[in-house]
XYZ file of N, CA and C in Angstrom:
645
model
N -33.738 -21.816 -24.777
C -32.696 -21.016 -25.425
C -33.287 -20.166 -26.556
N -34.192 -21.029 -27.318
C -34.877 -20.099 -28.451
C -35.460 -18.699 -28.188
N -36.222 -19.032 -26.673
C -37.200 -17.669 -25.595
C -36.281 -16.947 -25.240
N -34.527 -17.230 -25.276
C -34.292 -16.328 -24.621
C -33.707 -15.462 -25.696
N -32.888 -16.218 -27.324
C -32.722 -15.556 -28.018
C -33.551 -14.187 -29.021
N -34.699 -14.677 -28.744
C -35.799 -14.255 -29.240
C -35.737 -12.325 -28.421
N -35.984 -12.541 -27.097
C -35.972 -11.900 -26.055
C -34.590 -10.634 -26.278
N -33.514 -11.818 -26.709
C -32.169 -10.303 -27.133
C -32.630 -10.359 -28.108
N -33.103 -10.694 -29.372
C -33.095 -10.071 -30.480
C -34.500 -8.546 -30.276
N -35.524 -8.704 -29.654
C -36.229 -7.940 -29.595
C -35.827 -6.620 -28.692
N -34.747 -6.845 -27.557
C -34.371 -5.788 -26.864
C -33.643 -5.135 -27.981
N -32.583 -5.558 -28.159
C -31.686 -5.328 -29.155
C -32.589 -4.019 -30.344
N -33.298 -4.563 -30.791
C -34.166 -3.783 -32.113
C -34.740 -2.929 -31.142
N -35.470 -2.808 -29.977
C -35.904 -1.823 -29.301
C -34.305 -0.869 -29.179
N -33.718 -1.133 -28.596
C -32.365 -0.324 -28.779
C -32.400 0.671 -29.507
N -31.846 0.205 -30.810
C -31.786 0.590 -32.290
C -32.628 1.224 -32.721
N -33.701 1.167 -32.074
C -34.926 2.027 -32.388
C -35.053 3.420 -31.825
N -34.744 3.129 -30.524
C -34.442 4.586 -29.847
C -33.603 5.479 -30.222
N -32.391 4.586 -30.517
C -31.047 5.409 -30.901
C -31.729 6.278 -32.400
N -32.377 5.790 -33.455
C -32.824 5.887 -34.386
C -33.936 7.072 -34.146
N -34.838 6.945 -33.510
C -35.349 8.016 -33.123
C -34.953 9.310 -32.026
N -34.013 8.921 -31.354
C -33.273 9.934 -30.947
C -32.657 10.792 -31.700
N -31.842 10.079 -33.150
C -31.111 10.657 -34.127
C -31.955 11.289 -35.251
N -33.014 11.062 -35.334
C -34.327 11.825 -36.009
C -34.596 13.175 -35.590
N -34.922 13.223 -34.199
C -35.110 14.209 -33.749
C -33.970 14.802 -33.664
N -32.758 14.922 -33.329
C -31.584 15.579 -32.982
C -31.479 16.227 -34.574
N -31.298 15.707 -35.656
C -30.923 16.117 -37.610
C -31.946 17.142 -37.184
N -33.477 16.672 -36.761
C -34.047 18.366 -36.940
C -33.433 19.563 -36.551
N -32.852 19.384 -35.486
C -32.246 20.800 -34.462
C -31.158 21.280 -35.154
N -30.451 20.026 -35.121
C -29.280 19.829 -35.973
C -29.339 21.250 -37.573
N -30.286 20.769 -38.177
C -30.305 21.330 -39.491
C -30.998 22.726 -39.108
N -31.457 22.749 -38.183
C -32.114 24.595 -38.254
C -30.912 25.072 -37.343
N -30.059 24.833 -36.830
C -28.523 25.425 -36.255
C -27.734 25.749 -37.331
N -27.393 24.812 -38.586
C -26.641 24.697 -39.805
C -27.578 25.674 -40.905
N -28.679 25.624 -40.455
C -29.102 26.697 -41.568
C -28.827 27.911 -40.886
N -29.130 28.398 -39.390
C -28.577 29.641 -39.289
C -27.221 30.600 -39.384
N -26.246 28.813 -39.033
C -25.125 29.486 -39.353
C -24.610 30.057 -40.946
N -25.379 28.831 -41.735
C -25.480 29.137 -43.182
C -25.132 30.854 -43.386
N -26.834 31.288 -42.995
C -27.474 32.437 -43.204
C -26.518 33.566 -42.826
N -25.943 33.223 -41.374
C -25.225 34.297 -40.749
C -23.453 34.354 -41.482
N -23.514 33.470 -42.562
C -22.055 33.596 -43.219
C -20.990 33.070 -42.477
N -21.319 31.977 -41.501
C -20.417 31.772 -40.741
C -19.854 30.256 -41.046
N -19.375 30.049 -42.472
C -18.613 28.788 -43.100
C -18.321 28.272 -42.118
N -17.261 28.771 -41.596
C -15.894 28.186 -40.851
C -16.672 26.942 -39.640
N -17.607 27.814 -39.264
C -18.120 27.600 -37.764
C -19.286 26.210 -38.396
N -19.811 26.229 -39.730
C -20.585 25.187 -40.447
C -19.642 24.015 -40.497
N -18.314 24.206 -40.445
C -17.788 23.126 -41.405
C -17.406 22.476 -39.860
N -16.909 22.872 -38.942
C -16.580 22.500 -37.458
C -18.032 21.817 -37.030
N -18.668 22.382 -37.090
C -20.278 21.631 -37.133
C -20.630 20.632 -37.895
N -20.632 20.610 -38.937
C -20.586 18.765 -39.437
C -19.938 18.333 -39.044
N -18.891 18.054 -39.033
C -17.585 17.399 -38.349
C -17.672 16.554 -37.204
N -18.870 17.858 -36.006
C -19.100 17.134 -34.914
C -20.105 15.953 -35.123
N -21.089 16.279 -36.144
C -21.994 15.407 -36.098
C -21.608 14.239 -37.121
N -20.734 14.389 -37.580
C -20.042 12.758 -38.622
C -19.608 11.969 -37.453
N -18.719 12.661 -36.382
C -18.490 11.818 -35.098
C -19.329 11.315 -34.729
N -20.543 12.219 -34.180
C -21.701 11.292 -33.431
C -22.405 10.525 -34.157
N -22.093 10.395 -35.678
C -23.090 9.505 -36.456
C -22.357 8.210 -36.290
N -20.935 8.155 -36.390
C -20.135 7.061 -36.387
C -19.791 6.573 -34.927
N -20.221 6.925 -34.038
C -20.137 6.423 -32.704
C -21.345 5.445 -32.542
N -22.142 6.366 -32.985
C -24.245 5.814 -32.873
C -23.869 4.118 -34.022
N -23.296 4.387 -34.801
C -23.456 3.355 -35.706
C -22.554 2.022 -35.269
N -21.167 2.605 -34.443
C -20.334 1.000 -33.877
C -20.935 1.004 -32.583
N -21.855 1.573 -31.743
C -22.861 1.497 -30.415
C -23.952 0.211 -31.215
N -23.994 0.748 -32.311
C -25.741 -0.712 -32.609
C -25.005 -2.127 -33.171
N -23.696 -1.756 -33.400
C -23.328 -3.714 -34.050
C -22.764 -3.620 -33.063
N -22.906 -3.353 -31.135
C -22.628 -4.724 -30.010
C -23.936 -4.919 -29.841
N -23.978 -6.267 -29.682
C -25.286 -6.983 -29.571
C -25.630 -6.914 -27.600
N -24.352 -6.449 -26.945
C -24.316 -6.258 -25.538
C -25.197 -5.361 -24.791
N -26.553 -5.300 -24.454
C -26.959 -4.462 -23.933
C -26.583 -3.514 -22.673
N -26.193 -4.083 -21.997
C -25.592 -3.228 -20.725
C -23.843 -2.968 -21.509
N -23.425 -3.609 -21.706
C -22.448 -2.105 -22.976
C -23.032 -1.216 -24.114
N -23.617 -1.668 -24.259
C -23.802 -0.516 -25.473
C -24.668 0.856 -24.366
N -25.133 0.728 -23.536
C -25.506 1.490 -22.563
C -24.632 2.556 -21.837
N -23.403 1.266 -21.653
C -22.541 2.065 -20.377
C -21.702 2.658 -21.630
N -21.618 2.480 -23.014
C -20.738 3.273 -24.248
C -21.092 4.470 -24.112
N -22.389 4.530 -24.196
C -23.314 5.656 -24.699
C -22.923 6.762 -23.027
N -23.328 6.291 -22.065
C -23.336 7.111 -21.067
C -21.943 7.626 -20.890
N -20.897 6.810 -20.823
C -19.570 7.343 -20.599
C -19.032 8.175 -22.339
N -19.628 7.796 -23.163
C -19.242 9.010 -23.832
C -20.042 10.389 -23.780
N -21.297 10.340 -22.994
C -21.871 11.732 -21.968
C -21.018 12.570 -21.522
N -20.199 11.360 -20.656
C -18.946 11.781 -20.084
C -18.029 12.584 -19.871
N -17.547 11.754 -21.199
C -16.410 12.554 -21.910
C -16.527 13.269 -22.474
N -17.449 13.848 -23.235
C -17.855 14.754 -24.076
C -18.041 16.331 -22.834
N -18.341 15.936 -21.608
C -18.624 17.148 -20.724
C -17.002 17.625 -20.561
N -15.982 16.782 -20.034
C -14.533 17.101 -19.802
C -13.767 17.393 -21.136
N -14.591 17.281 -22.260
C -14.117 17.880 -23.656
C -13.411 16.605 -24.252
N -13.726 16.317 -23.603
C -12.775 14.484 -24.368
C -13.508 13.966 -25.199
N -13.186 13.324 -26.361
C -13.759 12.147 -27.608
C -13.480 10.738 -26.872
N -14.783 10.035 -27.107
C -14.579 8.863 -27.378
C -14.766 7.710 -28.184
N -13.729 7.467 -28.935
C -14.012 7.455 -30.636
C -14.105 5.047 -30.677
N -15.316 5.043 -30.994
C -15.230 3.388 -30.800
C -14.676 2.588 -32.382
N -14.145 1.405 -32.469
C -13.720 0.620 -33.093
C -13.741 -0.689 -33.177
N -15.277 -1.352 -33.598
C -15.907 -2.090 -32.811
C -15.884 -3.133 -34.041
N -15.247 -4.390 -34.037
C -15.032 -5.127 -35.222
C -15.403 -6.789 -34.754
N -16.411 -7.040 -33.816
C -17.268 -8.080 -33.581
C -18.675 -7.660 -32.625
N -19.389 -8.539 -33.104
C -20.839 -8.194 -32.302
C -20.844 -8.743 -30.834
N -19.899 -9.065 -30.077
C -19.429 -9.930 -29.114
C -20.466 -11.076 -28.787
N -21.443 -11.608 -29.822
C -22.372 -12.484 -29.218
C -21.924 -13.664 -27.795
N -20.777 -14.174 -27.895
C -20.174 -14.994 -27.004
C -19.503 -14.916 -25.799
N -19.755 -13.466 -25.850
C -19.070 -12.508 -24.333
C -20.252 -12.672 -23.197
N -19.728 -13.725 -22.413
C -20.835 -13.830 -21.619
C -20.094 -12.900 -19.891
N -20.444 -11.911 -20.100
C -20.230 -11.098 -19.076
C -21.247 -10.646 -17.905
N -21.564 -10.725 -16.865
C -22.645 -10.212 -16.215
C -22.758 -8.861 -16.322
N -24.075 -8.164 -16.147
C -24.334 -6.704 -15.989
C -23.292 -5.807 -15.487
N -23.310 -6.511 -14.315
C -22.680 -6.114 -12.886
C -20.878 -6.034 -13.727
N -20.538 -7.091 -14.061
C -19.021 -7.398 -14.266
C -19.209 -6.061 -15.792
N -19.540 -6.357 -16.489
C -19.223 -4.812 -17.550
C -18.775 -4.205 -17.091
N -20.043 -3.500 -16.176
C -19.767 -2.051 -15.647
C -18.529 -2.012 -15.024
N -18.081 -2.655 -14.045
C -16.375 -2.864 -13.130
C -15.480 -2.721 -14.361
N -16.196 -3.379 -15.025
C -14.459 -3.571 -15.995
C -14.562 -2.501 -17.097
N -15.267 -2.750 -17.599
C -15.392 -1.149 -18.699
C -15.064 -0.021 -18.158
N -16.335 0.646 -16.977
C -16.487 1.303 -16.308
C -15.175 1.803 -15.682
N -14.586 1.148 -14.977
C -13.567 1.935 -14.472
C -12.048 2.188 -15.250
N -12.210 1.256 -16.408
C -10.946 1.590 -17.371
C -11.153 2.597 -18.032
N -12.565 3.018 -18.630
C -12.989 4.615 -19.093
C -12.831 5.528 -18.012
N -13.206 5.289 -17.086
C -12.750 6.326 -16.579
C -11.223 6.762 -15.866
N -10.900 5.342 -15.432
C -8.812 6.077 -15.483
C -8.716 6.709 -16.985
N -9.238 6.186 -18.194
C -8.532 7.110 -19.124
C -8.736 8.402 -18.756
N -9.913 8.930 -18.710
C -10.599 10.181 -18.818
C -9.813 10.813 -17.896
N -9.737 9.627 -16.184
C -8.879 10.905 -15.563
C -7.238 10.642 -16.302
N -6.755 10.095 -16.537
C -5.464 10.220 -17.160
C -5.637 11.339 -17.976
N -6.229 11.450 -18.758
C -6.260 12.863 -19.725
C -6.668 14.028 -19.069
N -7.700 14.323 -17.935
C -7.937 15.788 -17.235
C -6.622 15.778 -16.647
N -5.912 15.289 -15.817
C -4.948 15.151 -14.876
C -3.769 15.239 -15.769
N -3.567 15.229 -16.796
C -2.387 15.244 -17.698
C -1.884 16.753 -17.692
N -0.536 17.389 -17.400
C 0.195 18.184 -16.940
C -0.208 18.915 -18.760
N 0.368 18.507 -19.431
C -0.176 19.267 -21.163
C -1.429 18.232 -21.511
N -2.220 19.688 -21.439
C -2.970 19.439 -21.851
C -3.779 19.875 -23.500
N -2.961 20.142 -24.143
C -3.142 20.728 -25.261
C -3.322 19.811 -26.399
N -2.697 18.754 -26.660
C -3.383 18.102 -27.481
C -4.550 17.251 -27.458
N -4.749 16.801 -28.638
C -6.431 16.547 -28.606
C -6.427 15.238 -27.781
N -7.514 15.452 -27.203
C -7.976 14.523 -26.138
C -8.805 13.887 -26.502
N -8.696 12.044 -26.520
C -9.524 11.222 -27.180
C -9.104 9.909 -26.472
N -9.983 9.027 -26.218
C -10.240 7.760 -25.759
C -10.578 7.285 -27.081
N -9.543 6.008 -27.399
C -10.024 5.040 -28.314
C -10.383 3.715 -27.565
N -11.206 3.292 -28.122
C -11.570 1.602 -27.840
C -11.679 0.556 -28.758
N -10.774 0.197 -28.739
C -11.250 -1.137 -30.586
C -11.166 -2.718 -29.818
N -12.198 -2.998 -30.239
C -13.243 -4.490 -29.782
C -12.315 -5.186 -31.135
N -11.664 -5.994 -31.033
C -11.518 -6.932 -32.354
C -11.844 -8.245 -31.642
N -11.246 -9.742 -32.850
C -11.903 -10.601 -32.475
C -11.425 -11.908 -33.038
N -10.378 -12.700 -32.376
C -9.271 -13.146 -32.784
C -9.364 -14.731 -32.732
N -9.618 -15.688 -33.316
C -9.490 -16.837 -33.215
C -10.461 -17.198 -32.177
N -10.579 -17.852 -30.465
C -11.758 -18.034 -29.782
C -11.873 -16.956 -29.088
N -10.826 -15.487 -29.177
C -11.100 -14.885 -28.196
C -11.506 -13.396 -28.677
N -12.116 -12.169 -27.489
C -12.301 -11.395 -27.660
C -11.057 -10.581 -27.176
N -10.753 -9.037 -27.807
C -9.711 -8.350 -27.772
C -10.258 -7.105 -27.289
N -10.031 -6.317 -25.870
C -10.675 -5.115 -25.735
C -9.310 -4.175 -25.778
N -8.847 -2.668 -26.512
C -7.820 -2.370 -26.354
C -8.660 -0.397 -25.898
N -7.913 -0.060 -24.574
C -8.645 0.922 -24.198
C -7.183 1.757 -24.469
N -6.910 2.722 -25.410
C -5.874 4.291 -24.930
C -6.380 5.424 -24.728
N -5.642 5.281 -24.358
C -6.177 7.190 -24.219
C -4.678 8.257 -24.843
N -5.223 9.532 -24.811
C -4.067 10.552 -25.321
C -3.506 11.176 -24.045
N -3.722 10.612 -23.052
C -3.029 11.392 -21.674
C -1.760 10.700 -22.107
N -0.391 11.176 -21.041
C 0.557 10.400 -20.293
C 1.029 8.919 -20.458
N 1.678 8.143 -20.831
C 2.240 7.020 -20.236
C 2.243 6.685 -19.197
N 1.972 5.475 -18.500
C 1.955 5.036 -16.935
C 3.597 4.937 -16.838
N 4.017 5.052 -16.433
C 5.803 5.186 -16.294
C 5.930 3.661 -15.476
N 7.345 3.397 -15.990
C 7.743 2.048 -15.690
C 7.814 1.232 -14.266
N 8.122 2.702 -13.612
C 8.158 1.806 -12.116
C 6.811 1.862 -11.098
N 6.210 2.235 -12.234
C 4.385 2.074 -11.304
C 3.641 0.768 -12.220
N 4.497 0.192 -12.907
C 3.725 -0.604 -13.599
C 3.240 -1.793 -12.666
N 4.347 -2.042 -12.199
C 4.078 -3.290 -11.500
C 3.206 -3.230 -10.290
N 3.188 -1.831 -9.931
C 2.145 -1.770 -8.342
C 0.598 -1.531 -8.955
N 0.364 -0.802 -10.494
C -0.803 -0.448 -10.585
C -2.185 -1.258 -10.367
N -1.924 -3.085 -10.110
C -3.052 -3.628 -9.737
C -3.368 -4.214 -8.349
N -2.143 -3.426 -7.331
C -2.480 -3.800 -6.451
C -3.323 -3.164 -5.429
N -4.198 -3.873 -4.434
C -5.212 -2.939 -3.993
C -4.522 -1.832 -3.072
N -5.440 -0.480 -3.086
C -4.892 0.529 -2.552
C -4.156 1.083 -3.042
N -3.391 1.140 -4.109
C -2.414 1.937 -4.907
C -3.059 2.363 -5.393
N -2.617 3.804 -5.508
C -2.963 5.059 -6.239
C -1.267 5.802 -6.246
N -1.757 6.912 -7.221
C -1.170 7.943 -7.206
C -1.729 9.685 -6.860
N -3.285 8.999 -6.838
C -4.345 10.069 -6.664
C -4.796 10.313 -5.487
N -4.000 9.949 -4.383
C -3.907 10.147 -2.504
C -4.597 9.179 -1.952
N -4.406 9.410 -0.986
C -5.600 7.928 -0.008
C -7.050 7.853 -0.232
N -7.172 6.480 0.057
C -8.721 6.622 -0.482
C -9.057 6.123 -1.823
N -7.637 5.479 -2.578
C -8.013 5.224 -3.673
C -7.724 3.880 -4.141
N -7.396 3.560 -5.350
C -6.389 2.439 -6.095
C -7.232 1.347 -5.285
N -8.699 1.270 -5.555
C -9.214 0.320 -5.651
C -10.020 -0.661 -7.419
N -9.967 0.725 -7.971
C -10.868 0.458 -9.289
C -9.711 -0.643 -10.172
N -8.715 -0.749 -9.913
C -7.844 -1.271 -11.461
C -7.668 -2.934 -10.655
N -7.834 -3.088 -9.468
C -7.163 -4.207 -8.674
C -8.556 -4.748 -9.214
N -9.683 -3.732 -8.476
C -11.111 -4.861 -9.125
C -11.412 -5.844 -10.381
N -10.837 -4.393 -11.105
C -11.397 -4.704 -13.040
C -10.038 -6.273 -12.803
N -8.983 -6.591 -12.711
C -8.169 -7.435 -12.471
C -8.865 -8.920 -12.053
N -9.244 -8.319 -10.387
C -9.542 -9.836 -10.459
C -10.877 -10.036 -11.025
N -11.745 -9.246 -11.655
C -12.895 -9.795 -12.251
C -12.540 -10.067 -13.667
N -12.105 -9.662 -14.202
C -11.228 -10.157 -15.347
C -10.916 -11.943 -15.334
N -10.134 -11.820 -14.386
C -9.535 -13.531 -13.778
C -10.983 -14.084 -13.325
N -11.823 -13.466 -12.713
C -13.122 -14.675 -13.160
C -13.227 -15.349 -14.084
N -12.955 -14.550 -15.275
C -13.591 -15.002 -16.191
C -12.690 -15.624 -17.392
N -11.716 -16.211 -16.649
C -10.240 -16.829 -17.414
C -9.639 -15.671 -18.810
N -10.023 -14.265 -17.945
C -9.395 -13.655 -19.312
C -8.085 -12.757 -18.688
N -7.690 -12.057 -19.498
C -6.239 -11.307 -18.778
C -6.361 -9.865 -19.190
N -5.358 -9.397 -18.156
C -5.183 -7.695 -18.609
C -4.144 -7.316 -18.623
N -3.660 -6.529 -19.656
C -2.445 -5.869 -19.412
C -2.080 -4.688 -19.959
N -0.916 -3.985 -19.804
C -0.588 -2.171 -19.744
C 0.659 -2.650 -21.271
N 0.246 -1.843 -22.345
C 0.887 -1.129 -23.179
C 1.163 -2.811 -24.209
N 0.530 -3.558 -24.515
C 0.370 -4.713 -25.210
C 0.609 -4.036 -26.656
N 1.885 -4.615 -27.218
C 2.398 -4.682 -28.308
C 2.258 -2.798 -28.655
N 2.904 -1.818 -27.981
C 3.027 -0.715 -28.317
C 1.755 0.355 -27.764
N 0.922 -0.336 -27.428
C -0.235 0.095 -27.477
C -0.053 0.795 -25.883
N -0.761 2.729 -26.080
C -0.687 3.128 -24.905
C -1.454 3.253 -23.876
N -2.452 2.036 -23.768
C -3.345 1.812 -22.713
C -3.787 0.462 -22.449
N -4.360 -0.331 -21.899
C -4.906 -1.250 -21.005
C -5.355 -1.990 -22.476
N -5.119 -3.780 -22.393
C -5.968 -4.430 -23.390
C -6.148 -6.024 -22.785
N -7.476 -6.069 -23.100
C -8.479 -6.738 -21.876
C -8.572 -8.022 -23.088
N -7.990 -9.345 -22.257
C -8.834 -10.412 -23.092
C -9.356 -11.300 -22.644
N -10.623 -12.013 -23.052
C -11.692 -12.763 -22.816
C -12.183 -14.223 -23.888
N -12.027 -15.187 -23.479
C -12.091 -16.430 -24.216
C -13.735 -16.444 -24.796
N -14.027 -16.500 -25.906
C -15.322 -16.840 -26.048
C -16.112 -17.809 -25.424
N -17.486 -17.584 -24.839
C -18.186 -18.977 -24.272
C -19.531 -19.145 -24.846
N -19.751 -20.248 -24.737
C -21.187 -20.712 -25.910
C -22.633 -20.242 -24.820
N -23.549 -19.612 -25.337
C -24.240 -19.843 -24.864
C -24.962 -21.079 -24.165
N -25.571 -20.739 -22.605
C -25.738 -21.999 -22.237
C -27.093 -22.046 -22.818
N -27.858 -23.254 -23.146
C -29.024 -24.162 -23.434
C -29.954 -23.900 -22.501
């Protein structure tokens, strides 16, 4: 157990390191863009420009306290993502999940495809004019973990609630309404639960019992 803690603590700092030197190099580019706009008198367009990069500083910073390597991975890539379809994805990350014993494989299903119904919930959203943002806040409650995914699209409307985890349902034509039945029963692997609009909330919130590392 010691070899293996040892082993995440060193991936982990390799992580952090990259991200760290990724963000080194990026402030350079970063600051000769902000000096030209400086130069060229273009305030307005400076101040929209920090702005973006206070976001990406505060994304980079709740990405390094999960201790989860294959999440903090699939964070980083799906906010690639979103950032191409113009969407934010703004994290709220208030435990290091050390006790989330999730497989590789099971993340990706379950993360993975709840980011992305948001994302399509928000392209697919009829108004599309307000700001478009995926929140995610990780809290961390007595033995268990709390995942709460919204998004700024649409409401799932009441009488699709009850079909949305069954397999093959969609609303997005044949061929689909396999991703939410999955994240479901892999969820129930793992004695945790899911559910739509939990205490007001307008998206999906995922919970998971803490488990001890095994020996």
């Amino acid at each position: 157990m010691k070899l293996a803690t040892q082993k995440h603590s060193i991936g982990y700092m390799e992580d952090a390191m990259k991200i760290m030197r990724s963000e080194r190099h990026e402030y350079l580019n970063h600051l000769q863009t902000i000096m030209g706009l400086i130069l060229s008198g273009d305030h307005k367009e400076v101040m929209t420009y920090l702005k973006d990069m206070g976001a990406e500083c505060r994304f980079n910073s709740q990405v390094l306290s999960v201790s989860n390597p294959t999440l903090r991975v699939l964070l980083q890539n799906k906010r690639q993502s979103a950032l191409s379809k113009g969407i934010e994805l703004k994290l709220t990350i208030q435990s290091d999940l050390k006790l989330l014993q999730l497989s590789a494989t099971d993340i990706t299903t379950i993360f993975g495809n709840l980011l992305d119904n948001a994302m399509d919930c928000i392209v697919n959203a009829k108004d599309n004019s307000n700001r478009k943002l995926i929140h995610l806040k990780v809290t961390e409650v007595a033995d268990d973990y709390i995942f709460t995914i919204e998004d700024s699209g649409p409401p799932i409307e009441p009488h699709i609630l009850a079909e949305i985890f069954k397999m093959g349902f969609s609303t997005k034509g044949t061929g689909r309404g396999f991703g939410l039945a999955l994240v479901e029963s892999t969820v129930q692997r793992y004695q945790g639960t899911i559910h739509y609009g939990v205490n007001g909330a307008k998206g999906f919130t995922v919970t998971f019992p803490q488990q001890e590392v095994a020996a």
